[in-house]
Structures are given as C-alpha cells and as structure tokens.
PDB file of C-alpha atoms in Angstrom:
ATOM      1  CA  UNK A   1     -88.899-330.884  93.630  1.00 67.00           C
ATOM      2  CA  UNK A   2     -87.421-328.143  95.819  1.00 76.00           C
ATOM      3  CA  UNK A   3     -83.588-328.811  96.979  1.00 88.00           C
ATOM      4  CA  UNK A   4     -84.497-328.486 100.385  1.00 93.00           C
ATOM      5  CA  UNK A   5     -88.186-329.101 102.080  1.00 93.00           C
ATOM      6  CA  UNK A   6     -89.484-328.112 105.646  1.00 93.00           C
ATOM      7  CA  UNK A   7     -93.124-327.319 106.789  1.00 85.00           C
ATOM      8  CA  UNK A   8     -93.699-323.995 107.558  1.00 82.00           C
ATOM      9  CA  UNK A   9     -96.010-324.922 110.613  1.00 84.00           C
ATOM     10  CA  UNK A  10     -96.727-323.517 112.814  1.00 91.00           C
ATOM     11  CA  UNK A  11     -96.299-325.933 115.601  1.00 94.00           C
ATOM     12  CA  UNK A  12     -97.564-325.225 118.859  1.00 96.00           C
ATOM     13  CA  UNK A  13     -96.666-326.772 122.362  1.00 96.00           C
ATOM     14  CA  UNK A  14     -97.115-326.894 125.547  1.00 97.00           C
ATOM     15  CA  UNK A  15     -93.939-325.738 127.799  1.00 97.00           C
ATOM     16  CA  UNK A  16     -91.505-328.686 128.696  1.00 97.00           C
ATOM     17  CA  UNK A  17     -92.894-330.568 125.696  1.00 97.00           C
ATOM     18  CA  UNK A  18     -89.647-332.359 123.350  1.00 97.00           C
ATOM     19  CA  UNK A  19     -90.159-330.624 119.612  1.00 97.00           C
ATOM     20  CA  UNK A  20     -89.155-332.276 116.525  1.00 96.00           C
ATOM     21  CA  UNK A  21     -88.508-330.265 113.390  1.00 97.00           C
ATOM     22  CA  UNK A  22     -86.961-331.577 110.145  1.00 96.00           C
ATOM     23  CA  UNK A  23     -85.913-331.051 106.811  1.00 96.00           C
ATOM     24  CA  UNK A  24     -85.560-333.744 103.743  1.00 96.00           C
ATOM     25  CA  UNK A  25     -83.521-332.971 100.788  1.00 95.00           C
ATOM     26  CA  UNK A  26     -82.852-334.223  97.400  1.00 93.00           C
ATOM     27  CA  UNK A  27     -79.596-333.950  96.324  1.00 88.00           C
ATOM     28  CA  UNK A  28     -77.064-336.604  97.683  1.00 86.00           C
ATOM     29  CA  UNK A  29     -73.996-334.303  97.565  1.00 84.00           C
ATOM     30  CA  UNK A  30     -75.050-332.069 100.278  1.00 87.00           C
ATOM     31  CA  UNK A  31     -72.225-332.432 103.121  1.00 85.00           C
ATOM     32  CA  UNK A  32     -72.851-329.528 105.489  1.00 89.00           C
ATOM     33  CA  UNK A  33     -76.267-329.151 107.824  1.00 93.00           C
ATOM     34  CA  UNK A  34     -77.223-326.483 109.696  1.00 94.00           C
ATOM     35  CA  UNK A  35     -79.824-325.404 112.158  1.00 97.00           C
ATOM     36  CA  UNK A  36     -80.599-321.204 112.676  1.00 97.00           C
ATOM     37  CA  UNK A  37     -83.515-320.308 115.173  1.00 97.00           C
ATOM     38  CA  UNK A  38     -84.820-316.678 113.831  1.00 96.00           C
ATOM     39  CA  UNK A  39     -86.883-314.039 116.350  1.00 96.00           C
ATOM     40  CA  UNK A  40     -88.892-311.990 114.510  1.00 92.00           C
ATOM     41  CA  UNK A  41     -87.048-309.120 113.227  1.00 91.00           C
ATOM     42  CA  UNK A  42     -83.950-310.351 113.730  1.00 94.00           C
ATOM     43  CA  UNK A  43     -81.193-312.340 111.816  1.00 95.00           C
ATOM     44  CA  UNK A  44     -80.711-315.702 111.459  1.00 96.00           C
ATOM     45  CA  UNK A  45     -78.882-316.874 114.898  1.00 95.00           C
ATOM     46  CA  UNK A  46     -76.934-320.765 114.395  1.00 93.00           C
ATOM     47  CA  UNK A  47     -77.875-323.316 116.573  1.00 95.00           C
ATOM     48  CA  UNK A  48     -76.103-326.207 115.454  1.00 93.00           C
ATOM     49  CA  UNK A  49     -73.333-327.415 112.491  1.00 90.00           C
ATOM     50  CA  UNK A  50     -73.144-330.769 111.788  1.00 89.00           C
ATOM     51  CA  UNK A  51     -70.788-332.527 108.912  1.00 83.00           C
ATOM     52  CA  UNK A  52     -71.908-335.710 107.057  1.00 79.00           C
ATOM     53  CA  UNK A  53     -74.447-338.295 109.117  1.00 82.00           C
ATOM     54  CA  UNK A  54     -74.821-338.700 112.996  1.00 87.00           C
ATOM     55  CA  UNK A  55     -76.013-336.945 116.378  1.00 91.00           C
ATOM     56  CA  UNK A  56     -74.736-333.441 117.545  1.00 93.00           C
ATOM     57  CA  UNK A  57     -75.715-332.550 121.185  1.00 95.00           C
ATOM     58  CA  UNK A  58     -75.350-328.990 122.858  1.00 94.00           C
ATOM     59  CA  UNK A  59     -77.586-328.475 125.720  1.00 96.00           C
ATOM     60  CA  UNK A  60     -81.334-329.204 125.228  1.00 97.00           C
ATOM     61  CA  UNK A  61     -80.319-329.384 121.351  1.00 97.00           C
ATOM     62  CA  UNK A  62     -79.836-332.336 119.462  1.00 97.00           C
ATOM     63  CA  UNK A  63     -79.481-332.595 115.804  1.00 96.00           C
ATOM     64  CA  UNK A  64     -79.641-335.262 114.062  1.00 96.00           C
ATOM     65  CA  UNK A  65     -78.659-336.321 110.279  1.00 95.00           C
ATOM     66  CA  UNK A  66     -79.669-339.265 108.094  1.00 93.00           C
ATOM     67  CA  UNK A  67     -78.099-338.997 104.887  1.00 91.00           C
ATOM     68  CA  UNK A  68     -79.217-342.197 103.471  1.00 91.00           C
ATOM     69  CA  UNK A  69     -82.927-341.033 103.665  1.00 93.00           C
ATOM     70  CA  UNK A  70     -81.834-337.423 102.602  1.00 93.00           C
ATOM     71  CA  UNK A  71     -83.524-336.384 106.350  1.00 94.00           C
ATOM     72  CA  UNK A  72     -82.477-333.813 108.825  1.00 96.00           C
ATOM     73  CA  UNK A  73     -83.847-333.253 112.148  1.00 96.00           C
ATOM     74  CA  UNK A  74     -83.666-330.879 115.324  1.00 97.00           C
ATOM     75  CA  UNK A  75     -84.680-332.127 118.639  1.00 97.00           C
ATOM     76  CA  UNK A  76     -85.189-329.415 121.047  1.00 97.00           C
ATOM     77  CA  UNK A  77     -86.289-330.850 124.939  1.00 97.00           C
ATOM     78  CA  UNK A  78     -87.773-329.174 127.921  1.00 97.00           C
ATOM     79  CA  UNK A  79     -88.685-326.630 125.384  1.00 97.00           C
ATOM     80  CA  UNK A  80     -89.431-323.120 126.994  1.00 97.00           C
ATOM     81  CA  UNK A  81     -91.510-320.046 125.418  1.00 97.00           C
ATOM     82  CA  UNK A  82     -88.405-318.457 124.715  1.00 97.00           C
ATOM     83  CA  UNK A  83     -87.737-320.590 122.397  1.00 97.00           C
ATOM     84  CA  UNK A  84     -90.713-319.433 120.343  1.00 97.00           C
ATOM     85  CA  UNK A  85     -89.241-318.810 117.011  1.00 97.00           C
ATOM     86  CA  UNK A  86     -88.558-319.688 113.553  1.00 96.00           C
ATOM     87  CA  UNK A  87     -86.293-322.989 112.944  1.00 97.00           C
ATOM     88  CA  UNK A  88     -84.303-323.107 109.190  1.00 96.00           C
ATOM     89  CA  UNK A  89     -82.447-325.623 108.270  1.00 96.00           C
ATOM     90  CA  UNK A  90     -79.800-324.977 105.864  1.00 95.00           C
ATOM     91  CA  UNK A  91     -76.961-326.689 103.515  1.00 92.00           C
ATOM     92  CA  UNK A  92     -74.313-325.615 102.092  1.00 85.00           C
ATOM     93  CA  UNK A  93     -73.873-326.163  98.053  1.00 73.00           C
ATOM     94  CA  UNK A  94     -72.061-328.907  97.159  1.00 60.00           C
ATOM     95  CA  UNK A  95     -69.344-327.762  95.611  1.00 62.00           C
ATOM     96  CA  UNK A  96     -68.921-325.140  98.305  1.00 60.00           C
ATOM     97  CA  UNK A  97     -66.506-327.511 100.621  1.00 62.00           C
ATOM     98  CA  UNK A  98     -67.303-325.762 104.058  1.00 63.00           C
ATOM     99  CA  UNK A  99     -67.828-322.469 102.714  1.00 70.00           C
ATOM    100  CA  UNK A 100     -70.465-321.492 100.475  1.00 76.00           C
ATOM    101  CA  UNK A 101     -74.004-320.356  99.513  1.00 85.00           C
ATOM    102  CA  UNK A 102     -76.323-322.157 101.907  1.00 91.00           C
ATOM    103  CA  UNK A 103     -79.835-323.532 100.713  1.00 92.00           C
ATOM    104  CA  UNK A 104     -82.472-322.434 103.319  1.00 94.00           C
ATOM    105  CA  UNK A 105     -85.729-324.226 104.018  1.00 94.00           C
ATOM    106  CA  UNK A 106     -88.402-322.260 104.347  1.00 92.00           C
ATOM    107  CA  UNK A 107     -88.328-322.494 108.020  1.00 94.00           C
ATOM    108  CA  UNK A 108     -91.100-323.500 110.841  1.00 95.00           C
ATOM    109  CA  UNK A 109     -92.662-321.541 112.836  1.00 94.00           C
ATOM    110  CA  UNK A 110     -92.189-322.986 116.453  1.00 96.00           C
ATOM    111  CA  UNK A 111     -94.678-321.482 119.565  1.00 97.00           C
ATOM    112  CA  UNK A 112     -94.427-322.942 122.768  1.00 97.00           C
ATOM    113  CA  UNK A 113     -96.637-321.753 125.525  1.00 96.00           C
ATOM    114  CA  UNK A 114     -96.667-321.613 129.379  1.00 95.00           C
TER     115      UNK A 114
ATOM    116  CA  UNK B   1     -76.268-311.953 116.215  1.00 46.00           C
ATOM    117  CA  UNK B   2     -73.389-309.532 117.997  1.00 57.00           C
ATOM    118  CA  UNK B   3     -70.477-309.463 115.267  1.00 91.00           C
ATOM    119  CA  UNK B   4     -71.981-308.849 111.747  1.00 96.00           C
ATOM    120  CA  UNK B   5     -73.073-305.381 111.967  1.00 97.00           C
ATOM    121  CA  UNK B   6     -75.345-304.291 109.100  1.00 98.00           C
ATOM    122  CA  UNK B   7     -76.856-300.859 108.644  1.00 97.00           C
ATOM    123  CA  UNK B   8     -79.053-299.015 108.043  1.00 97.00           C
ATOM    124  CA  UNK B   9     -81.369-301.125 109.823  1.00 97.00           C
ATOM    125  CA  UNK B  10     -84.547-299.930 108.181  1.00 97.00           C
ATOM    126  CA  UNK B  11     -84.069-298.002 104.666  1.00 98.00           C
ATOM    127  CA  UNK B  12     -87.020-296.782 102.931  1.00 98.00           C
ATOM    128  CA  UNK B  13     -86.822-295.635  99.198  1.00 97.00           C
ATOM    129  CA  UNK B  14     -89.136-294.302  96.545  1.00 97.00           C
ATOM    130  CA  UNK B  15     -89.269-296.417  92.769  1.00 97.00           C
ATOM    131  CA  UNK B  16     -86.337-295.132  90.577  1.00 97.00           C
ATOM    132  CA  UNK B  17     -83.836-294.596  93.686  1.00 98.00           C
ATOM    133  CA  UNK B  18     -80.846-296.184  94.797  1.00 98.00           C
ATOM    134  CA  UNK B  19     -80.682-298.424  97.828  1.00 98.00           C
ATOM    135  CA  UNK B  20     -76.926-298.582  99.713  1.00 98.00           C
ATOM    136  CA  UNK B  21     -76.995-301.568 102.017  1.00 98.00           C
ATOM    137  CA  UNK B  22     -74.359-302.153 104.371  1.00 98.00           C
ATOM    138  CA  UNK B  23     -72.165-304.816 106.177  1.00 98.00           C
ATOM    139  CA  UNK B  24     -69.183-305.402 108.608  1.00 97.00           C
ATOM    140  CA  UNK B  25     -68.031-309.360 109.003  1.00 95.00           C
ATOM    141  CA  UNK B  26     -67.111-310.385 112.750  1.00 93.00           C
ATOM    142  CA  UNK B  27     -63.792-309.482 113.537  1.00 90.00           C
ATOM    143  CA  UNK B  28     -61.575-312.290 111.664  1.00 86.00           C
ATOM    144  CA  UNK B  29     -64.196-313.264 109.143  1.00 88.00           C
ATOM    145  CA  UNK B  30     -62.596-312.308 105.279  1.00 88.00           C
ATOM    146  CA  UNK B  31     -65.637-314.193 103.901  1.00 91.00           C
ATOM    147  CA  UNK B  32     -69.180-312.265 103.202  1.00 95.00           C
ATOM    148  CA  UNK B  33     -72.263-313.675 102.065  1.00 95.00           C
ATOM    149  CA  UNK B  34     -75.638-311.825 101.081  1.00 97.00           C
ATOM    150  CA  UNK B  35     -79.289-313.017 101.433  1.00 97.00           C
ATOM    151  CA  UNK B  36     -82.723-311.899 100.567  1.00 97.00           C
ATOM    152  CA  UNK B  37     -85.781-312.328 102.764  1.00 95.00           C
ATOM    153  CA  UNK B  38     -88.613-311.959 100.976  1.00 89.00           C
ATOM    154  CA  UNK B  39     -92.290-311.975 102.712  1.00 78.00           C
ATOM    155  CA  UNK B  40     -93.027-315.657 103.540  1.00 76.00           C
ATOM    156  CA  UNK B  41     -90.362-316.645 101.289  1.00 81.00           C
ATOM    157  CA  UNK B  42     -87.190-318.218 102.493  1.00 86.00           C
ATOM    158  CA  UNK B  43     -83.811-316.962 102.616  1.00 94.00           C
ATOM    159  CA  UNK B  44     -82.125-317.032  99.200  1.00 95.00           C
ATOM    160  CA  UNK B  45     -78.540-316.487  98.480  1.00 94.00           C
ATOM    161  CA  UNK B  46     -77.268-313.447  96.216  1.00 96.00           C
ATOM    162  CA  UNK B  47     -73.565-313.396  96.224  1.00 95.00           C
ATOM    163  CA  UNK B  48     -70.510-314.180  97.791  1.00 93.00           C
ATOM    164  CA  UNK B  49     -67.358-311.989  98.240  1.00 93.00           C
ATOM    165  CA  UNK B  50     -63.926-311.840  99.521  1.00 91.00           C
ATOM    166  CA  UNK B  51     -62.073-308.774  99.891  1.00 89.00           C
ATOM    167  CA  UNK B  52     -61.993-307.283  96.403  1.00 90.00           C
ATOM    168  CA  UNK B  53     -63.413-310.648  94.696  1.00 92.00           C
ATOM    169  CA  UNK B  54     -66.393-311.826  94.041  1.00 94.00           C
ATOM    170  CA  UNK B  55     -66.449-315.587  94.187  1.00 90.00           C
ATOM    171  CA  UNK B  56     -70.242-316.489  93.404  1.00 91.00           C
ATOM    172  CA  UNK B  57     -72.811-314.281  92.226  1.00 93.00           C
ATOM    173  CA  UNK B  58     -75.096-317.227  90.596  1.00 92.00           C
ATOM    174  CA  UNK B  59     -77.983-315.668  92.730  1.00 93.00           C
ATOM    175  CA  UNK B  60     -77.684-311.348  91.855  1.00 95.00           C
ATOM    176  CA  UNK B  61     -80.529-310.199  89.379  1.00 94.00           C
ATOM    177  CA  UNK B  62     -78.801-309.939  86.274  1.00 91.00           C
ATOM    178  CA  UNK B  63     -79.747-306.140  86.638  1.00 95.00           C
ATOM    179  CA  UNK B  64     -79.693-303.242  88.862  1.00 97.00           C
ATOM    180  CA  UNK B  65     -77.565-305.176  91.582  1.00 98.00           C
ATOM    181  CA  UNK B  66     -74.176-305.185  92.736  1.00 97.00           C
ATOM    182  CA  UNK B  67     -71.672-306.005  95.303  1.00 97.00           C
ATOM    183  CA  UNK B  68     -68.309-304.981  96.574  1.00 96.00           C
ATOM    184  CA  UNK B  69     -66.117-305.416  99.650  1.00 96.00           C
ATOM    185  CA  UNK B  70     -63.502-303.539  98.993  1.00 93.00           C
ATOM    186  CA  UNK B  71     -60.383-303.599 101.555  1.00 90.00           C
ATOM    187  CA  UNK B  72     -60.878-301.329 103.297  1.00 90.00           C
ATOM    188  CA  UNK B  73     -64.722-300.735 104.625  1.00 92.00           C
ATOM    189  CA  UNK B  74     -67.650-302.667 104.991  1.00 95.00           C
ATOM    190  CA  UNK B  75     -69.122-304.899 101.934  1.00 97.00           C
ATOM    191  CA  UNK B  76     -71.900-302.990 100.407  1.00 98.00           C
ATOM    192  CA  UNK B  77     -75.032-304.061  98.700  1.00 98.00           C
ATOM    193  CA  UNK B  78     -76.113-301.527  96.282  1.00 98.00           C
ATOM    194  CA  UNK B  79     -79.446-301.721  94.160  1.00 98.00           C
ATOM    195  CA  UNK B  80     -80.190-299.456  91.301  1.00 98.00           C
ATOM    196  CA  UNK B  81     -83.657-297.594  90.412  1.00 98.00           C
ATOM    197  CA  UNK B  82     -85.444-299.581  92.889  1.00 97.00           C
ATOM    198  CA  UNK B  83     -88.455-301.138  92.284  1.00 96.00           C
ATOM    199  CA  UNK B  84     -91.300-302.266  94.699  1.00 94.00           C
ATOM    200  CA  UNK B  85     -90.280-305.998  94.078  1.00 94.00           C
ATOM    201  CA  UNK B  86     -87.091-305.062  95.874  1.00 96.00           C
ATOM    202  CA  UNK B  87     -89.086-304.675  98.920  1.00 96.00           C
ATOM    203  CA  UNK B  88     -87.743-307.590 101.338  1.00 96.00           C
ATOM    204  CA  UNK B  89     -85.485-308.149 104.311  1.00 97.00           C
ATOM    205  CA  UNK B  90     -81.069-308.730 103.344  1.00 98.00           C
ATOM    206  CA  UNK B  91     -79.141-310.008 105.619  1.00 98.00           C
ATOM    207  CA  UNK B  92     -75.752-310.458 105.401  1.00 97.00           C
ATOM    208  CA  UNK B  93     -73.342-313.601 107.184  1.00 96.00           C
ATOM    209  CA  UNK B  94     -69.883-313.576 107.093  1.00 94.00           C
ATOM    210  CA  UNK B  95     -67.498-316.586 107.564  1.00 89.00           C
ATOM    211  CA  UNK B  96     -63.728-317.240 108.862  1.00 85.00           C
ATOM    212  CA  UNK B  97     -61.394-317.933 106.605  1.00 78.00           C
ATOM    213  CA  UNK B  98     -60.665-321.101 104.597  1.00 70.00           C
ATOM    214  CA  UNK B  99     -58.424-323.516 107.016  1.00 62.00           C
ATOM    215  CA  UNK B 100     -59.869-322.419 110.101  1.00 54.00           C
ATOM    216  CA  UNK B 101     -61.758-325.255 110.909  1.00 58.00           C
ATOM    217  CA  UNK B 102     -65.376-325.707 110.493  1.00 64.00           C
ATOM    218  CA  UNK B 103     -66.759-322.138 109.226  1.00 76.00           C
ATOM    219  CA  UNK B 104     -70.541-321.990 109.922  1.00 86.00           C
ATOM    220  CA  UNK B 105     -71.958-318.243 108.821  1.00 90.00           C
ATOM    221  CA  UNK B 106     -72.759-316.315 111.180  1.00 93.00           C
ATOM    222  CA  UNK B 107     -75.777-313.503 110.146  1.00 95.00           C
ATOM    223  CA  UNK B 108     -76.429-309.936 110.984  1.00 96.00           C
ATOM    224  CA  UNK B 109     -79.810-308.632 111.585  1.00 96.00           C
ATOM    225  CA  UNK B 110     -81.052-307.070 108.508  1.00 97.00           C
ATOM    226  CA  UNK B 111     -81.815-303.950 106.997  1.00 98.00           C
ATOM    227  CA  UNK B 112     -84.875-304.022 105.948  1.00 97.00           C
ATOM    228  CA  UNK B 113     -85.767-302.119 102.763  1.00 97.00           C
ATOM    229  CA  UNK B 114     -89.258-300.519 101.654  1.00 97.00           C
ATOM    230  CA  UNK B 115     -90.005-299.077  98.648  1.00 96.00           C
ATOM    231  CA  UNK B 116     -92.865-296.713  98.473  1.00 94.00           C
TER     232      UNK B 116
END
C-alpha cells in the first residue's frame, strides 16, 4: 500500500461547479497536510497548510482533514477555468515535526471549462 | 512561485556528462529541499540541506548524486555521468527556519533536465 493515495483523474467540470479532490493515507503519524495546485510547467504553488484534524478556509478554498479515517480533502467552489491544474496533496514525514521531506500524491488533474 | 529561484530552467546533457542544477531559497528561508519529477510520476523527495549540512538524504541515488549549500551561494544539485533515466523535472522548495511558526515549503519552478 502506497503512503499516500490520490486519483490521478482527470476530472472535468463545468465552470461554477464545487470540486472535491482527496487524498487517504496509511500511516497514523502523519501531522502536517498540504494542498499545491501545479500549472503545467511550473512548480508546485501551496494552496493550503493545515495541522492535525479540522476545516481550513481561504477564499473559495476549503480543506478539510479527517485523521481518524486517514482522509484528506480540498473543496474548491465557484470553480473557474483558471483553476485548471494539477492538485497534490502532500505530508510531511513523521518524524519531520514541521519541517521535513513531504510525501506527494500523485496529484489530479483538475479541468474546468466555460 | 516568486522567491525560490532555480536555474537553468531547461538543461540538456548528453549520457556520460555532468548536470549542475541550481537553487536560491526565498529571502529568510535557511532550509532547502530537493525533488524529482519524473514523467507521470509524482514528486519524490531527494535530500534536505541546511547551510553546510545535510540533514536527510534517505532519498539521493546511492550514486552519481550530490548536494551542497554551502554559505555562501545557491544550493546546488549536481549529477554525475548522466544517464537517460535522469531525464525528469527537480524542483527545489525551501523553508523558514525552525521556530518561525508554521513552515510550509514553498517550490521553485524547475529545471528541467534532458539527456540525449
């Protein structure tokens, strides 16, 4: 079993639609969650950083994380076609405190269209 | 991504050369991080430096790779008699200091290296 599992997609949608992505992960220890949207040909860009369980909010973002199901999630509303991307979700090692190696998932592929 | 600067952007290299990559943190940021991109592959971690240490390196090939970050200069990436394998995308992320509150990574955009 990987450490950290997301489906690749893609996922298409129409503009204004709400878009759920999400992650599940295996080990328990795993403290730190993270969200990165990636444009093609770019770098990784962070979206949202989140310690332990509970709801983040910034804008149309909201993450969410469920540590007693091991289950991560992004909410993204009144989605637009610039958000077209790649979504990761990521975790830092868990004996990394708040700094460390993160663990990617592979990412999904996220089109939205006018 | 403005902050982490990383160049070349694009580096192309023929099997047997060397491959220099480079990377400035954010302004602040004493903590550097490299990744590898492969082609529909995730990003996986490589190493982990602070100037003139390396904290974690549980993810460099046990050959041909290194890192430094000295202290003076950017952290570089350097990859020995390159092979087509090494073909991918690295990015680099740097991070503020320990006791600085929370300390997300932030990422530069990539060189991306092609080996002919």
């Amino acid at each position: 079993q990987k450490e950290v599992e997301q489906d690749p997609g893609p996922l298409s949608v129409p503009e204004g639609a709400i878009v759920s992505l999400n992650c599940t992960y295996s080990n328990s220890a795993f403290q730190y969650f993270m969200w990165y949207r990636q444009y093609s040909r770019k770098g990784p860009e962070l979206l949202m950083y989140t310690y332990s369980s509970g709801n983040k909010e910034d804008g149309r973002f909201t993450a969410q994380v469920d540590k007693s199901s091991k289950y991560i999630s992004l909410f993204i509303r009144d989605s637009q076609p610039s958000d077209s991307a790649t979504y990761l979700c990521a975790m830092i090692t868990p004996h990394g405190g708040s700094q460390g190696n993160l663990i990617f998932g592979k990412g999904t592929k996220l089109s939205v269209k006018p | 991504n403005a902050g982490v600067m990383q160049n070349p952007r694009h580096l192309v290299r023929r099997r047997g050369q060397e491959a220099r990559l480079r990377c400035s943190p954010m302004k602040g940021h004493s903590h550097v991080y490299w990744y590898r991109q492969l082609p529909e592959e995730g990003l996986k971690f490589m190493v982990y430096l602070q100037k003139e240490n390396i904290i974690d390196e549980s993810g460099m090939p046990k050959e041909r790779f290194s890192a430094e970050f000295p202290k003076e200069g950017p952290s570089i990436l350097r990859i020995q008699q390159v092979v087509r394998g090494d073909s991918a995308a690295y990015f680099c992320a740097s991070s503020p200091p320990s006791g600085q509150g929370d300390q997300p990574q932030h990422f530069g955009d990539g060189t991306r290296l092609s080996i002919l």
